[in-house]
Short mmCIF file of C-alpha atoms in Angstrom, two decimals:
data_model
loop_
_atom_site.label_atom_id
_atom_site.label_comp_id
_atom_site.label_asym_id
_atom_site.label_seq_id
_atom_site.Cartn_x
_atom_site.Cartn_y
_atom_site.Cartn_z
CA UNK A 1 -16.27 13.75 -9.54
CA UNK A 2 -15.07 10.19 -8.77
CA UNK A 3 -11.66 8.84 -7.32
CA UNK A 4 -10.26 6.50 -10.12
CA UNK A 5 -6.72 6.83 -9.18
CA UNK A 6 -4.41 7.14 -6.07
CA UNK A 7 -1.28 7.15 -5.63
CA UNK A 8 1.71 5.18 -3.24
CA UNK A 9 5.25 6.64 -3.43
CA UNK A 10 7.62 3.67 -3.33
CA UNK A 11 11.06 3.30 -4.11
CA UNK A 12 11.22 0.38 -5.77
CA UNK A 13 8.62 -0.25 -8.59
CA UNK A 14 9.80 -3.88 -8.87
CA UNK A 15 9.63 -4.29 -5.38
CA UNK A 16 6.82 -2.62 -4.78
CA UNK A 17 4.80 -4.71 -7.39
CA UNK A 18 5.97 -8.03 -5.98
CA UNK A 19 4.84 -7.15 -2.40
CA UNK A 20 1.15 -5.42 -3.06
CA UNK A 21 -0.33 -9.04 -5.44
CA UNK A 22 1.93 -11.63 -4.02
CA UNK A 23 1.39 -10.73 -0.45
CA UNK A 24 -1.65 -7.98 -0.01
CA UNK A 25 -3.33 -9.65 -3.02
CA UNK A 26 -3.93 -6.87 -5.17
CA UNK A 27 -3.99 -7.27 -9.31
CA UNK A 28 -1.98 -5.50 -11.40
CA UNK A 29 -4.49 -3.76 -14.10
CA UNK A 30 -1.55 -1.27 -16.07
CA UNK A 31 2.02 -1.38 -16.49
CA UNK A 32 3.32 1.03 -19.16
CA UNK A 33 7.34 1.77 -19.80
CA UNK A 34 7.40 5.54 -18.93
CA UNK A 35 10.93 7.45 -19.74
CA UNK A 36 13.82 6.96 -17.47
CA UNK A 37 12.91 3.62 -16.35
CA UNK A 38 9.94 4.17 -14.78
CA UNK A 39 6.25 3.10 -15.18
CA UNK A 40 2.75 3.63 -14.92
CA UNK A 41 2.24 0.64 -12.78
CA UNK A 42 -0.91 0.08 -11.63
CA UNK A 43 -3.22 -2.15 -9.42
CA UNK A 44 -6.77 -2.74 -8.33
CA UNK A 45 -8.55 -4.80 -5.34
CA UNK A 46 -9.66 -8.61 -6.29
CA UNK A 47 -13.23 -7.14 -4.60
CA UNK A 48 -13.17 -4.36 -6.70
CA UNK A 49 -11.81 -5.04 -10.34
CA UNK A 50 -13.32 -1.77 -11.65
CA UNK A 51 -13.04 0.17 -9.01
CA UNK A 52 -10.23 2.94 -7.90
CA UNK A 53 -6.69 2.07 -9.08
CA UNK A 54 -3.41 2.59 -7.16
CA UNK A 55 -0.67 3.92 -8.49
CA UNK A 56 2.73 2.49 -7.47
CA UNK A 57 4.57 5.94 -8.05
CA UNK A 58 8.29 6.49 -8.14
CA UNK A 59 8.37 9.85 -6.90
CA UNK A 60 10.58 9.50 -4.23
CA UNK A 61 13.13 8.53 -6.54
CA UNK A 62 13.08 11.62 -8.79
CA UNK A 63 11.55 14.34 -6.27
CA UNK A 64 13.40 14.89 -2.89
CA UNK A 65 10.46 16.74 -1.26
CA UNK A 66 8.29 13.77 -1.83
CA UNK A 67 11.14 11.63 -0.21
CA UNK A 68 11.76 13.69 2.71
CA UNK A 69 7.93 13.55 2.86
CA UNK A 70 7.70 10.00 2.57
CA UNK A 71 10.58 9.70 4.99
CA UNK A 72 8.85 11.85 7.41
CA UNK A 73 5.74 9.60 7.49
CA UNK A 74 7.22 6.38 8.15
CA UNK A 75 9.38 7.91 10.85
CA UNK A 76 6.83 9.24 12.72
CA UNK A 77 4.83 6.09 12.42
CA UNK A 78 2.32 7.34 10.60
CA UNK A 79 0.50 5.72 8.14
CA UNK A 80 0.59 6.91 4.36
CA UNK A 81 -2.91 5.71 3.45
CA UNK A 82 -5.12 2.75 4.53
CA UNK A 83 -7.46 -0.14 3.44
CA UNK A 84 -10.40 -1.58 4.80
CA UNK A 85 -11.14 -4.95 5.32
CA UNK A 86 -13.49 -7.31 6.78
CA UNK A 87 -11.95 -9.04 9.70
CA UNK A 88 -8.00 -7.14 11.10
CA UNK A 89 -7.23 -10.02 13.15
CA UNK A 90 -7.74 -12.38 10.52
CA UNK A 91 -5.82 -9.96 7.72
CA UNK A 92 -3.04 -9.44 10.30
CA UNK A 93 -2.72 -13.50 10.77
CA UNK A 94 -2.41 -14.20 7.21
CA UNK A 95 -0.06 -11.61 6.31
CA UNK A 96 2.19 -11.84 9.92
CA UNK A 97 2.39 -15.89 8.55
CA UNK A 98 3.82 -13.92 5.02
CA UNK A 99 6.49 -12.28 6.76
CA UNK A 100 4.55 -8.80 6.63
CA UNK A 101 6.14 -7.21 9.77
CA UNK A 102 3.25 -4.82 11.68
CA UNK A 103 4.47 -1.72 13.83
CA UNK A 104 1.24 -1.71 15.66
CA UNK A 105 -0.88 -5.49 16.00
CA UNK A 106 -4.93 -5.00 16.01
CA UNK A 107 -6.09 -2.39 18.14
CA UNK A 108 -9.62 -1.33 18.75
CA UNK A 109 -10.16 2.42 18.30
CA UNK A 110 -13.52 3.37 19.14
CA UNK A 111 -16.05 1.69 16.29
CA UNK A 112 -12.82 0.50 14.34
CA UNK A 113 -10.10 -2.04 14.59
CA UNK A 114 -6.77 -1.15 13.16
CA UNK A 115 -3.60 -2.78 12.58
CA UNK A 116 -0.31 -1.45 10.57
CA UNK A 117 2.47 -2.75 8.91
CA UNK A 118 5.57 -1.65 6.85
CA UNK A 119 5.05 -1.92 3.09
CA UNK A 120 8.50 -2.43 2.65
CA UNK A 121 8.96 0.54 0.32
CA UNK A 122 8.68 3.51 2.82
CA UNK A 123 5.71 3.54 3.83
CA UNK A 124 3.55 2.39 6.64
CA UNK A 125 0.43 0.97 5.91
CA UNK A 126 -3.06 1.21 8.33
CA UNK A 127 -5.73 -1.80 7.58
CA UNK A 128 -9.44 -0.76 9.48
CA UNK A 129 -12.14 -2.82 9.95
CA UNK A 130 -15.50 -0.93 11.04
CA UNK A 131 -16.91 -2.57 13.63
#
């Protein structure tokens, strides 16, 4: 068994889209017209072309439980999933100097740095670096 795709609710595909490869850098790899609008809109890591995909996924629009979910998250502060990268400090400049706005700047936790910032589509959004 192998993780191939996961999933992001957002609330704006468009949006969405725009904000994960123009400012996190991500590539879209799938974008297929699904009924009522929608799509199968997908993307995958520069580092890691083959690797899992995410799914940009427009539950909260169709689904209340996922939105009150969703909702629930990014109230609380709490991240809906996280990436890794090599360097937090340096990921946080870059994307602060994008207009990315972070609820919680680079932080040491233990073996791990961590920083996290509003996607801009509900969600909150934790980047780690091991140390």
């Amino acid at each position: 068994m192998k993780v191939t795709v996961i999933s992001i609710p957002v609330r704006d595909q468009e949006k969405a889209l725009k904000f994960y490869t123009e400012k996190l850098g991500f590539i879209k790899k799938l974008d297929m017209p699904l009924e009522g609008g929608n799509r199968w809109l997908t993307l995958v890591s520069q580092e890691a072309q083959e690797g899992p995909e995410i799914l940009l996924e427009p539950a909260p629009n169709h689904f209340e439980p996922s939105k009150v979910y969703q909702d629930a998250l990014l109230a609380a502060g709490i991240p809906y999933t996280q990436f890794d990268v090599d360097n937090v400090q340096s990921e946080y400049d870059r994307l602060t100097k994008l207009g990315v706005e972070f609820s919680m700047k680079p932080t040491e936790m233990g073996t791990a740095k961590v920083a996290v910032f509003n996607d801009t589509c509900g969600n909150n959004i934790q980047i780690v670096e091991i140390l």
